[in-house]
Every structure is written in C-alpha cells, then in structure tokens.
PDB file of C-alpha atoms in Angstrom:
ATOM      1  CA  MET A   2      66.077  30.202  58.368  1.00  0.00           C
ATOM      2  CA  ALA A   3      63.848  31.766  55.703  1.00  0.00           C
ATOM      3  CA  GLY A   4      61.836  34.767  56.887  1.00  0.00           C
ATOM      4  CA  THR A   5      64.040  35.313  59.946  1.00  0.00           C
ATOM      5  CA  ALA A   6      65.775  38.680  60.336  1.00  0.00           C
ATOM      6  CA  LEU A   7      69.554  38.660  60.470  1.00  0.00           C
ATOM      7  CA  THR A   8      70.992  39.324  63.918  1.00  0.00           C
ATOM      8  CA  LEU A   9      74.177  41.016  65.008  1.00  0.00           C
ATOM      9  CA  ALA A  10      75.202  41.296  68.653  1.00  0.00           C
ATOM     10  CA  GLY A  11      71.682  40.439  69.704  1.00  0.00           C
ATOM     11  CA  PHE A  12      69.973  43.157  67.627  1.00  0.00           C
ATOM     12  CA  ALA A  13      67.578  42.279  64.819  1.00  0.00           C
ATOM     13  CA  THR A  14      68.268  44.109  61.526  1.00  0.00           C
ATOM     14  CA  PRO A  15      66.125  43.968  58.384  1.00  0.00           C
ATOM     15  CA  ALA A  16      67.755  42.214  55.461  1.00  0.00           C
ATOM     16  CA  ILE A  17      66.610  44.870  52.964  1.00  0.00           C
ATOM     17  CA  ALA A  18      65.569  48.448  53.699  1.00  0.00           C
ATOM     18  CA  ALA A  19      62.523  49.698  51.818  1.00  0.00           C
ATOM     19  CA  GLU A  20      63.377  52.324  49.207  1.00  0.00           C
ATOM     20  CA  ARG A  21      62.199  55.804  50.063  1.00  0.00           C
ATOM     21  CA  GLN A  22      59.835  57.124  47.377  1.00  0.00           C
ATOM     22  CA  VAL A  23      60.453  60.744  46.379  1.00  0.00           C
ATOM     23  CA  TYR A  24      58.193  62.216  43.699  1.00  0.00           C
ATOM     24  CA  VAL A  25      59.006  65.493  41.910  1.00  0.00           C
ATOM     25  CA  ALA A  26      56.245  67.117  39.829  1.00  0.00           C
ATOM     26  CA  MET A  27      57.329  69.678  37.225  1.00  0.00           C
ATOM     27  CA  GLY A  28      55.351  71.656  34.701  1.00  0.00           C
ATOM     28  CA  ASP A  29      53.032  74.503  33.798  1.00  0.00           C
ATOM     29  CA  SER A  30      49.462  75.507  34.674  1.00  0.00           C
ATOM     30  CA  PHE A  31      47.948  72.325  33.201  1.00  0.00           C
ATOM     31  CA  SER A  32      49.979  70.377  35.753  1.00  0.00           C
ATOM     32  CA  ALA A  33      49.707  72.930  38.547  1.00  0.00           C
ATOM     33  CA  GLY A  34      45.923  73.036  38.335  1.00  0.00           C
ATOM     34  CA  SER A  35      45.809  76.798  38.199  1.00  0.00           C
ATOM     35  CA  VAL A  36      43.050  78.294  40.363  1.00  0.00           C
ATOM     36  CA  VAL A  37      41.379  74.957  41.097  1.00  0.00           C
ATOM     37  CA  LEU A  38      40.466  75.057  44.787  1.00  0.00           C
ATOM     38  CA  PRO A  39      41.849  74.420  47.304  1.00  0.00           C
ATOM     39  CA  GLN A  40      45.105  76.117  46.362  1.00  0.00           C
ATOM     40  CA  SER A  41      48.396  75.160  47.979  1.00  0.00           C
ATOM     41  CA  ASP A  42      50.169  78.183  46.479  1.00  0.00           C
ATOM     42  CA  LEU A  43      47.823  80.811  45.080  1.00  0.00           C
ATOM     43  CA  LEU A  44      50.001  83.924  44.869  1.00  0.00           C
ATOM     44  CA  THR A  45      53.176  82.521  43.321  1.00  0.00           C
ATOM     45  CA  CYS A  46      52.111  79.650  41.066  1.00  0.00           C
ATOM     46  CA  ALA A  47      48.328  79.250  41.392  1.00  0.00           C
ATOM     47  CA  ARG A  48      49.037  75.632  42.333  1.00  0.00           C
ATOM     48  CA  SER A  49      46.150  73.407  43.377  1.00  0.00           C
ATOM     49  CA  ALA A  50      46.322  71.048  46.329  1.00  0.00           C
ATOM     50  CA  ILE A  51      44.262  68.600  44.228  1.00  0.00           C
ATOM     51  CA  ASN A  52      46.277  68.728  41.021  1.00  0.00           C
ATOM     52  CA  TYR A  53      47.216  65.369  39.533  1.00  0.00           C
ATOM     53  CA  ALA A  54      50.549  65.336  41.374  1.00  0.00           C
ATOM     54  CA  GLY A  55      48.879  65.734  44.742  1.00  0.00           C
ATOM     55  CA  LEU A  56      46.265  63.104  43.978  1.00  0.00           C
ATOM     56  CA  LEU A  57      48.802  60.662  42.549  1.00  0.00           C
ATOM     57  CA  ALA A  58      51.170  61.103  45.486  1.00  0.00           C
ATOM     58  CA  ARG A  59      48.406  60.114  47.893  1.00  0.00           C
ATOM     59  CA  GLU A  60      47.291  57.142  45.805  1.00  0.00           C
ATOM     60  CA  ILE A  61      50.749  55.616  45.466  1.00  0.00           C
ATOM     61  CA  GLU A  62      51.735  56.672  48.996  1.00  0.00           C
ATOM     62  CA  VAL A  63      55.058  58.330  48.269  1.00  0.00           C
ATOM     63  CA  ASP A  64      57.216  59.362  51.201  1.00  0.00           C
ATOM     64  CA  GLU A  65      57.764  62.856  49.827  1.00  0.00           C
ATOM     65  CA  LEU A  66      56.155  65.011  47.134  1.00  0.00           C
ATOM     66  CA  ARG A  67      58.057  68.002  45.796  1.00  0.00           C
ATOM     67  CA  ASP A  68      55.513  69.802  43.639  1.00  0.00           C
ATOM     68  CA  VAL A  69      57.131  72.717  41.792  1.00  0.00           C
ATOM     69  CA  THR A  70      54.581  72.998  38.978  1.00  0.00           C
ATOM     70  CA  CYS A  71      53.750  76.631  38.274  1.00  0.00           C
ATOM     71  CA  GLY A  72      51.222  78.564  36.242  1.00  0.00           C
ATOM     72  CA  ALA A  73      52.728  80.287  33.162  1.00  0.00           C
ATOM     73  CA  ALA A  74      55.904  78.184  33.354  1.00  0.00           C
ATOM     74  CA  THR A  75      58.034  77.516  30.300  1.00  0.00           C
ATOM     75  CA  THR A  76      61.042  75.233  29.985  1.00  0.00           C
ATOM     76  CA  SER A  77      63.251  78.255  30.744  1.00  0.00           C
ATOM     77  CA  HIS A  78      61.829  78.145  34.276  1.00  0.00           C
ATOM     78  CA  PHE A  79      63.291  74.698  34.766  1.00  0.00           C
ATOM     79  CA  SER A  80      66.744  76.309  34.896  1.00  0.00           C
ATOM     80  CA  ASN A  81      65.796  79.804  36.071  1.00  0.00           C
ATOM     81  CA  PRO A  82      63.609  81.285  38.825  1.00  0.00           C
ATOM     82  CA  GLN A  83      60.081  82.295  37.853  1.00  0.00           C
ATOM     83  CA  LYS A  84      58.544  85.505  39.108  1.00  0.00           C
ATOM     84  CA  GLY A  85      55.297  84.822  40.919  1.00  0.00           C
ATOM     85  CA  ILE A  86      51.953  85.448  39.261  1.00  0.00           C
ATOM     86  CA  ILE A  87      51.047  87.905  42.028  1.00  0.00           C
ATOM     87  CA  SER A  88      53.999  87.775  44.406  1.00  0.00           C
ATOM     88  CA  GLY A  89      56.983  85.670  45.398  1.00  0.00           C
ATOM     89  CA  THR A  90      59.361  83.621  43.275  1.00  0.00           C
ATOM     90  CA  ASN A  91      59.295  79.972  42.277  1.00  0.00           C
ATOM     91  CA  PRO A  92      62.845  78.535  42.321  1.00  0.00           C
ATOM     92  CA  PRO A  93      64.180  76.792  39.205  1.00  0.00           C
ATOM     93  CA  GLN A  94      62.187  73.599  38.897  1.00  0.00           C
ATOM     94  CA  TYR A  95      65.305  71.491  38.345  1.00  0.00           C
ATOM     95  CA  ASP A  96      66.339  72.430  41.897  1.00  0.00           C
ATOM     96  CA  ALA A  97      63.715  70.052  43.281  1.00  0.00           C
ATOM     97  CA  LEU A  98      65.534  67.067  41.771  1.00  0.00           C
ATOM     98  CA  SER A  99      68.090  65.052  43.696  1.00  0.00           C
ATOM     99  CA  ALA A 100      69.848  61.696  43.658  1.00  0.00           C
ATOM    100  CA  ASP A 101      67.109  60.177  45.835  1.00  0.00           C
ATOM    101  CA  THR A 102      64.284  61.151  43.448  1.00  0.00           C
ATOM    102  CA  THR A 103      62.398  58.051  42.315  1.00  0.00           C
ATOM    103  CA  LEU A 104      59.633  59.530  40.123  1.00  0.00           C
ATOM    104  CA  VAL A 105      59.372  62.686  37.998  1.00  0.00           C
ATOM    105  CA  THR A 106      56.321  63.842  36.053  1.00  0.00           C
ATOM    106  CA  VAL A 107      56.617  66.662  33.517  1.00  0.00           C
ATOM    107  CA  GLY A 108      53.861  68.585  31.736  1.00  0.00           C
ATOM    108  CA  ILE A 109      55.351  71.480  29.744  1.00  0.00           C
ATOM    109  CA  GLY A 110      55.602  73.080  26.325  1.00  0.00           C
ATOM    110  CA  GLY A 111      52.256  74.787  25.802  1.00  0.00           C
ATOM    111  CA  ASN A 112      53.549  78.168  26.929  1.00  0.00           C
ATOM    112  CA  ASP A 113      56.815  77.742  25.033  1.00  0.00           C
ATOM    113  CA  VAL A 114      54.937  77.483  21.741  1.00  0.00           C
ATOM    114  CA  GLY A 115      52.049  79.779  22.713  1.00  0.00           C
ATOM    115  CA  LEU A 116      49.050  77.456  22.542  1.00  0.00           C
ATOM    116  CA  VAL A 117      46.816  79.412  24.925  1.00  0.00           C
ATOM    117  CA  GLY A 118      47.709  82.586  23.039  1.00  0.00           C
ATOM    118  CA  LEU A 119      46.732  80.854  19.812  1.00  0.00           C
ATOM    119  CA  ALA A 120      43.343  79.876  21.253  1.00  0.00           C
ATOM    120  CA  THR A 121      42.540  83.380  22.484  1.00  0.00           C
ATOM    121  CA  SER A 122      43.633  84.897  19.168  1.00  0.00           C
ATOM    122  CA  CYS A 123      41.109  82.667  17.393  1.00  0.00           C
ATOM    123  CA  VAL A 124      38.107  84.032  19.304  1.00  0.00           C
ATOM    124  CA  ASN A 125      35.495  85.332  16.865  1.00  0.00           C
ATOM    125  CA  LEU A 126      32.260  86.677  18.298  1.00  0.00           C
ATOM    126  CA  LEU A 127      30.557  86.554  14.886  1.00  0.00           C
ATOM    127  CA  PRO A 128      29.950  83.349  12.909  1.00  0.00           C
ATOM    128  CA  VAL A 129      31.855  84.855   9.997  1.00  0.00           C
ATOM    129  CA  GLY A 130      35.071  86.792   9.976  1.00  0.00           C
ATOM    130  CA  THR A 131      38.823  86.482   9.801  1.00  0.00           C
ATOM    131  CA  SER A 132      40.137  82.965  10.342  1.00  0.00           C
ATOM    132  CA  CYS A 133      43.145  82.609  12.620  1.00  0.00           C
ATOM    133  CA  LYS A 134      44.077  79.462  10.714  1.00  0.00           C
ATOM    134  CA  ALA A 135      44.239  81.475   7.492  1.00  0.00           C
ATOM    135  CA  ALA A 136      46.332  84.159   9.177  1.00  0.00           C
ATOM    136  CA  ASN A 137      48.790  81.636  10.642  1.00  0.00           C
ATOM    137  CA  THR A 138      49.194  79.599   7.449  1.00  0.00           C
ATOM    138  CA  ALA A 139      49.442  82.477   4.974  1.00  0.00           C
ATOM    139  CA  GLY A 140      51.971  81.922   2.216  1.00  0.00           C
ATOM    140  CA  GLY A 141      51.931  78.178   2.733  1.00  0.00           C
ATOM    141  CA  VAL A 142      53.921  78.324   5.973  1.00  0.00           C
ATOM    142  CA  ASP A 143      52.207  77.170   9.162  1.00  0.00           C
ATOM    143  CA  LYS A 144      53.680  79.381  11.880  1.00  0.00           C
ATOM    144  CA  TYR A 145      52.589  77.191  14.769  1.00  0.00           C
ATOM    145  CA  ALA A 146      53.583  73.889  13.195  1.00  0.00           C
ATOM    146  CA  THR A 147      57.014  75.355  12.470  1.00  0.00           C
ATOM    147  CA  ARG A 148      57.315  76.639  16.027  1.00  0.00           C
ATOM    148  CA  ILE A 149      56.296  73.293  17.531  1.00  0.00           C
ATOM    149  CA  ASP A 150      58.696  71.299  15.371  1.00  0.00           C
ATOM    150  CA  ALA A 151      61.555  73.654  16.274  1.00  0.00           C
ATOM    151  CA  PHE A 152      60.748  73.260  19.965  1.00  0.00           C
ATOM    152  CA  ALA A 153      60.544  69.448  19.898  1.00  0.00           C
ATOM    153  CA  ALA A 154      64.209  68.773  20.690  1.00  0.00           C
ATOM    154  CA  THR A 155      63.812  70.727  23.926  1.00  0.00           C
ATOM    155  CA  TYR A 156      61.821  67.809  25.304  1.00  0.00           C
ATOM    156  CA  GLY A 157      64.833  65.576  24.793  1.00  0.00           C
ATOM    157  CA  THR A 158      67.052  68.120  26.535  1.00  0.00           C
ATOM    158  CA  VAL A 159      64.651  68.290  29.495  1.00  0.00           C
ATOM    159  CA  ILE A 160      64.650  64.495  29.863  1.00  0.00           C
ATOM    160  CA  GLU A 161      68.456  64.335  29.807  1.00  0.00           C
ATOM    161  CA  GLN A 162      68.765  67.210  32.285  1.00  0.00           C
ATOM    162  CA  ILE A 163      66.407  65.434  34.664  1.00  0.00           C
ATOM    163  CA  ARG A 164      68.319  62.181  34.288  1.00  0.00           C
ATOM    164  CA  GLN A 165      71.603  63.906  35.170  1.00  0.00           C
ATOM    165  CA  ARG A 166      70.123  65.254  38.392  1.00  0.00           C
ATOM    166  CA  ALA A 167      67.978  62.228  39.276  1.00  0.00           C
ATOM    167  CA  PRO A 168      69.620  59.188  37.680  1.00  0.00           C
ATOM    168  CA  GLN A 169      67.424  56.640  39.472  1.00  0.00           C
ATOM    169  CA  ALA A 170      64.096  58.320  38.719  1.00  0.00           C
ATOM    170  CA  LYS A 171      61.384  57.090  36.386  1.00  0.00           C
ATOM    171  CA  ILE A 172      60.629  60.032  34.069  1.00  0.00           C
ATOM    172  CA  VAL A 173      57.041  60.439  32.887  1.00  0.00           C
ATOM    173  CA  MET A 174      56.129  63.061  30.291  1.00  0.00           C
ATOM    174  CA  VAL A 175      52.455  64.037  30.509  1.00  0.00           C
ATOM    175  CA  GLY A 176      50.701  65.198  27.333  1.00  0.00           C
ATOM    176  CA  TYR A 177      47.951  67.770  26.906  1.00  0.00           C
ATOM    177  CA  PRO A 178      44.228  66.902  26.785  1.00  0.00           C
ATOM    178  CA  THR A 179      41.725  67.334  23.986  1.00  0.00           C
ATOM    179  CA  GLY A 180      40.726  70.990  24.136  1.00  0.00           C
ATOM    180  CA  ILE A 181      37.860  71.236  21.658  1.00  0.00           C
ATOM    181  CA  LYS A 182      35.850  68.807  19.544  1.00  0.00           C
ATOM    182  CA  GLY A 183      36.072  68.559  15.779  1.00  0.00           C
ATOM    183  CA  GLY A 184      34.414  71.562  14.147  1.00  0.00           C
ATOM    184  CA  GLY A 185      34.136  73.324  17.505  1.00  0.00           C
ATOM    185  CA  CYS A 186      30.886  74.529  19.032  1.00  0.00           C
ATOM    186  CA  TRP A 187      30.423  78.187  18.144  1.00  0.00           C
ATOM    187  CA  PRO A 188      29.058  80.218  19.953  1.00  0.00           C
ATOM    188  CA  LEU A 189      29.577  78.171  23.146  1.00  0.00           C
ATOM    189  CA  VAL A 190      33.292  78.385  22.419  1.00  0.00           C
ATOM    190  CA  PRO A 191      33.399  81.307  19.964  1.00  0.00           C
ATOM    191  CA  VAL A 192      35.886  80.112  17.374  1.00  0.00           C
ATOM    192  CA  LEU A 193      35.101  79.248  13.762  1.00  0.00           C
ATOM    193  CA  PRO A 194      34.950  75.529  12.864  1.00  0.00           C
ATOM    194  CA  GLN A 195      38.176  75.572  10.844  1.00  0.00           C
ATOM    195  CA  ASP A 196      39.919  77.434  13.649  1.00  0.00           C
ATOM    196  CA  ALA A 197      38.730  74.931  16.265  1.00  0.00           C
ATOM    197  CA  ASP A 198      40.283  72.160  14.180  1.00  0.00           C
ATOM    198  CA  TYR A 199      43.463  74.226  13.751  1.00  0.00           C
ATOM    199  CA  ILE A 200      43.814  74.734  17.515  1.00  0.00           C
ATOM    200  CA  GLN A 201      43.346  71.031  18.219  1.00  0.00           C
ATOM    201  CA  ALA A 202      45.714  70.044  15.412  1.00  0.00           C
ATOM    202  CA  ASN A 203      48.469  72.050  17.059  1.00  0.00           C
ATOM    203  CA  ILE A 204      47.774  70.542  20.470  1.00  0.00           C
ATOM    204  CA  ASP A 205      48.003  67.131  18.810  1.00  0.00           C
ATOM    205  CA  ARG A 206      51.225  68.103  17.065  1.00  0.00           C
ATOM    206  CA  LEU A 207      52.846  69.160  20.328  1.00  0.00           C
ATOM    207  CA  ASN A 208      51.745  65.902  21.959  1.00  0.00           C
ATOM    208  CA  ALA A 209      53.204  63.917  19.065  1.00  0.00           C
ATOM    209  CA  ARG A 210      56.576  65.653  19.388  1.00  0.00           C
ATOM    210  CA  MET A 211      56.566  65.028  23.138  1.00  0.00           C
ATOM    211  CA  ALA A 212      55.837  61.347  22.560  1.00  0.00           C
ATOM    212  CA  GLU A 213      58.596  61.044  19.947  1.00  0.00           C
ATOM    213  CA  GLN A 214      61.196  62.668  22.176  1.00  0.00           C
ATOM    214  CA  SER A 215      60.105  60.574  25.149  1.00  0.00           C
ATOM    215  CA  ALA A 216      60.668  57.393  23.156  1.00  0.00           C
ATOM    216  CA  ALA A 217      64.010  58.615  21.825  1.00  0.00           C
ATOM    217  CA  HIS A 218      65.309  59.489  25.298  1.00  0.00           C
ATOM    218  CA  GLY A 219      63.987  56.602  27.354  1.00  0.00           C
ATOM    219  CA  ALA A 220      61.146  58.352  29.167  1.00  0.00           C
ATOM    220  CA  SER A 221      57.521  57.254  29.419  1.00  0.00           C
ATOM    221  CA  TYR A 222      54.834  59.266  27.643  1.00  0.00           C
ATOM    222  CA  VAL A 223      51.289  59.530  28.996  1.00  0.00           C
ATOM    223  CA  ASP A 224      48.556  60.129  26.425  1.00  0.00           C
ATOM    224  CA  ILE A 225      45.911  62.406  27.910  1.00  0.00           C
ATOM    225  CA  ARG A 226      44.426  63.391  24.540  1.00  0.00           C
ATOM    226  CA  THR A 227      42.646  60.053  23.987  1.00  0.00           C
ATOM    227  CA  PRO A 228      40.907  59.577  27.361  1.00  0.00           C
ATOM    228  CA  SER A 229      39.774  63.213  27.303  1.00  0.00           C
ATOM    229  CA  ILE A 230      37.891  62.873  23.996  1.00  0.00           C
ATOM    230  CA  GLY A 231      34.282  63.722  24.750  1.00  0.00           C
ATOM    231  CA  HIS A 232      35.299  65.830  27.746  1.00  0.00           C
ATOM    232  CA  ASP A 233      36.456  68.927  25.853  1.00  0.00           C
ATOM    233  CA  ALA A 234      35.390  72.541  26.376  1.00  0.00           C
ATOM    234  CA  CYS A 235      32.294  72.039  24.193  1.00  0.00           C
ATOM    235  CA  GLN A 236      30.725  69.577  26.623  1.00  0.00           C
ATOM    236  CA  PRO A 237      28.183  70.424  29.334  1.00  0.00           C
ATOM    237  CA  ILE A 238      28.965  71.132  32.958  1.00  0.00           C
ATOM    238  CA  GLY A 239      29.733  67.913  34.743  1.00  0.00           C
ATOM    239  CA  VAL A 240      31.098  66.301  31.572  1.00  0.00           C
ATOM    240  CA  LYS A 241      33.800  68.708  30.441  1.00  0.00           C
ATOM    241  CA  TRP A 242      37.332  68.407  31.801  1.00  0.00           C
ATOM    242  CA  ILE A 243      38.530  71.571  30.046  1.00  0.00           C
ATOM    243  CA  GLU A 244      36.839  74.918  30.544  1.00  0.00           C
ATOM    244  CA  GLY A 245      35.926  77.377  27.797  1.00  0.00           C
ATOM    245  CA  LEU A 246      36.439  81.117  27.808  1.00  0.00           C
ATOM    246  CA  ILE A 247      34.026  81.466  30.722  1.00  0.00           C
ATOM    247  CA  PRO A 248      35.004  78.869  33.348  1.00  0.00           C
ATOM    248  CA  SER A 249      32.379  77.209  35.507  1.00  0.00           C
ATOM    249  CA  VAL A 250      32.599  77.632  39.265  1.00  0.00           C
ATOM    250  CA  VAL A 251      30.406  74.511  39.523  1.00  0.00           C
ATOM    251  CA  ASN A 252      33.260  72.550  37.944  1.00  0.00           C
ATOM    252  CA  ASN A 253      35.699  74.102  40.435  1.00  0.00           C
ATOM    253  CA  SER A 254      37.530  76.069  37.795  1.00  0.00           C
ATOM    254  CA  PHE A 255      38.386  79.740  37.527  1.00  0.00           C
ATOM    255  CA  ALA A 256      40.955  79.605  34.691  1.00  0.00           C
ATOM    256  CA  PRO A 257      39.690  79.841  31.086  1.00  0.00           C
ATOM    257  CA  LEU A 258      40.892  77.155  28.649  1.00  0.00           C
ATOM    258  CA  HIS A 259      42.365  75.071  31.482  1.00  0.00           C
ATOM    259  CA  PRO A 260      41.531  71.806  33.254  1.00  0.00           C
ATOM    260  CA  ASN A 261      38.911  71.840  35.983  1.00  0.00           C
ATOM    261  CA  ALA A 262      39.015  69.627  39.078  1.00  0.00           C
ATOM    262  CA  ALA A 263      37.606  66.615  37.191  1.00  0.00           C
ATOM    263  CA  GLY A 264      40.170  67.107  34.420  1.00  0.00           C
ATOM    264  CA  LEU A 265      43.038  67.034  36.899  1.00  0.00           C
ATOM    265  CA  ALA A 266      41.733  63.892  38.594  1.00  0.00           C
ATOM    266  CA  ALA A 267      41.279  62.177  35.221  1.00  0.00           C
ATOM    267  CA  VAL A 268      45.027  62.344  34.541  1.00  0.00           C
ATOM    268  CA  VAL A 269      45.893  60.092  37.470  1.00  0.00           C
ATOM    269  CA  PRO A 270      44.706  56.735  36.043  1.00  0.00           C
ATOM    270  CA  SER A 271      46.658  57.331  32.827  1.00  0.00           C
ATOM    271  CA  ILE A 272      49.872  58.011  34.754  1.00  0.00           C
ATOM    272  CA  ARG A 273      49.365  54.965  36.941  1.00  0.00           C
ATOM    273  CA  LYS A 274      49.229  52.767  33.831  1.00  0.00           C
ATOM    274  CA  VAL A 275      52.892  53.519  33.089  1.00  0.00           C
ATOM    275  CA  LEU A 276      54.131  53.160  36.663  1.00  0.00           C
TER     276      LEU A 276
END
C-alpha cells in the first residue's frame, strides 16, 4: 500500500534512507573570514564562526560541516600542511574530503597570484607619484595578468583532485568580490585612480579564469563580483562589504582589504542559487 513502510519480521524499515549531508569548505582568508568575530580558530587560521561556510551550513541544515578554510592559504596548502598564523598547524585541506562528502565550496587563488600584495604595493599617500600599474606593465608586459593566466589551469587541477576524493560532491568555486570602485577614492583608499582600476582589473581577471576552469571541469562558479558592486572599500560604514587599509571595528572587521561580517553573509545567497 502506498505510503506504508516495508516490514520484515514484524519490524518497520524505511524504504529509503535520507542521504547524510557533509559539507567541506576550503579556501583562503576571504573564505575563512579572517579576524571577523567570533572566531572559531583564531591562532591557526583566523577562521570566523560566521564565515559564509558556517552561515550556509546552518541555513541548509547539513549534518556535518568540515571547515578547513585558512588565512594566508594557497593551493599548495590543499596538499600540504599550513603553519599557523600564530601557532598550530592546519592539516592539508584535501584531507577533509571523503567519499561521503556531498558539497564542497572553494575560494582560493588570491594569495597564489599575490593580489593583496599588489594592493598594498599600490598605496600612494600623495595624489601624485609612481603608479604601480606603470611599474607592473613596463615594457608592454603585464606581470600580474601573465601570472594569473599561468595560474589558471591550477583551478582545473583543484577541481579534479576534489572529485577524486569526493566523487559524489557538488563542487562550487567561489569568486572574489569587487574590491574598489572605478577610479578609486583617494585618499579614503590611498591609491591613484589608474592603480585602483588596475587592481580591480586583476581581481576580475582571476575571477574570469576561475569561471572558465569551473565550466571546463564541471564545477559550479559563484559570481561574487556582481552583487558586491556598490559595496566596495570606498563605500561608507554600513554599506561596504570590503574594508580599506584601516578596517572598521563597527563593521566587525579587523583585517585590511578583506571582507567584513556583512561581506561574508552576502556570499550565502549567491551560493544558494547554484545549489
């Protein structure tokens, strides 16, 4: 009879067991929510308890969250242990994956290509001076564009490595947000207009390569750049999702040039759209 449980020797048994949901979050400080309070792991990875993985896990009610995101992580730390920021060691992030993993989110690449280093190198306390764009494109060769394009295939390798370890998992690659508006906002964020555009162009380039590799290797890509337009580091407190060189405690952020609490929460709806 429809809707009636099968019976065997007088014991009722469900016809189909519900699948256990195991979510593994991998990535760098933009995923970890570095120094956004409360912290679940301050000394090793500066990992926030309210990063997008933690918030998403609660919203979709997974059975288990394995959050191995870590500040300063590169793709090399997927295969190798990472020395803690202050103390301890974060195991290789791939180690969190298993055959029962059902969802994996990955936010990585910025440290591999040096995007935060680029932004800090572009700081110019005077409205005139040496342009970091000019320095990095001297001789007609764009150092950062070349570096990003060379790194792109690593995204494909990461996706395939995850699939080998977690063949049933949905793999979601999470892009980087808009960091600064067109032309910048010197002196609020003290970089020259052309350098502000250069920084954002390289963030966009890395996102584009991530999206291309995601499509080529059967993973989903989440665009964070578009919904974060108008919430960049140039915006006022309460509007910005990315902090400038001097983070705002009011926004629950202590890490320069990184997402604040609102920026982490804003990632969740975009991920849910692809789930």
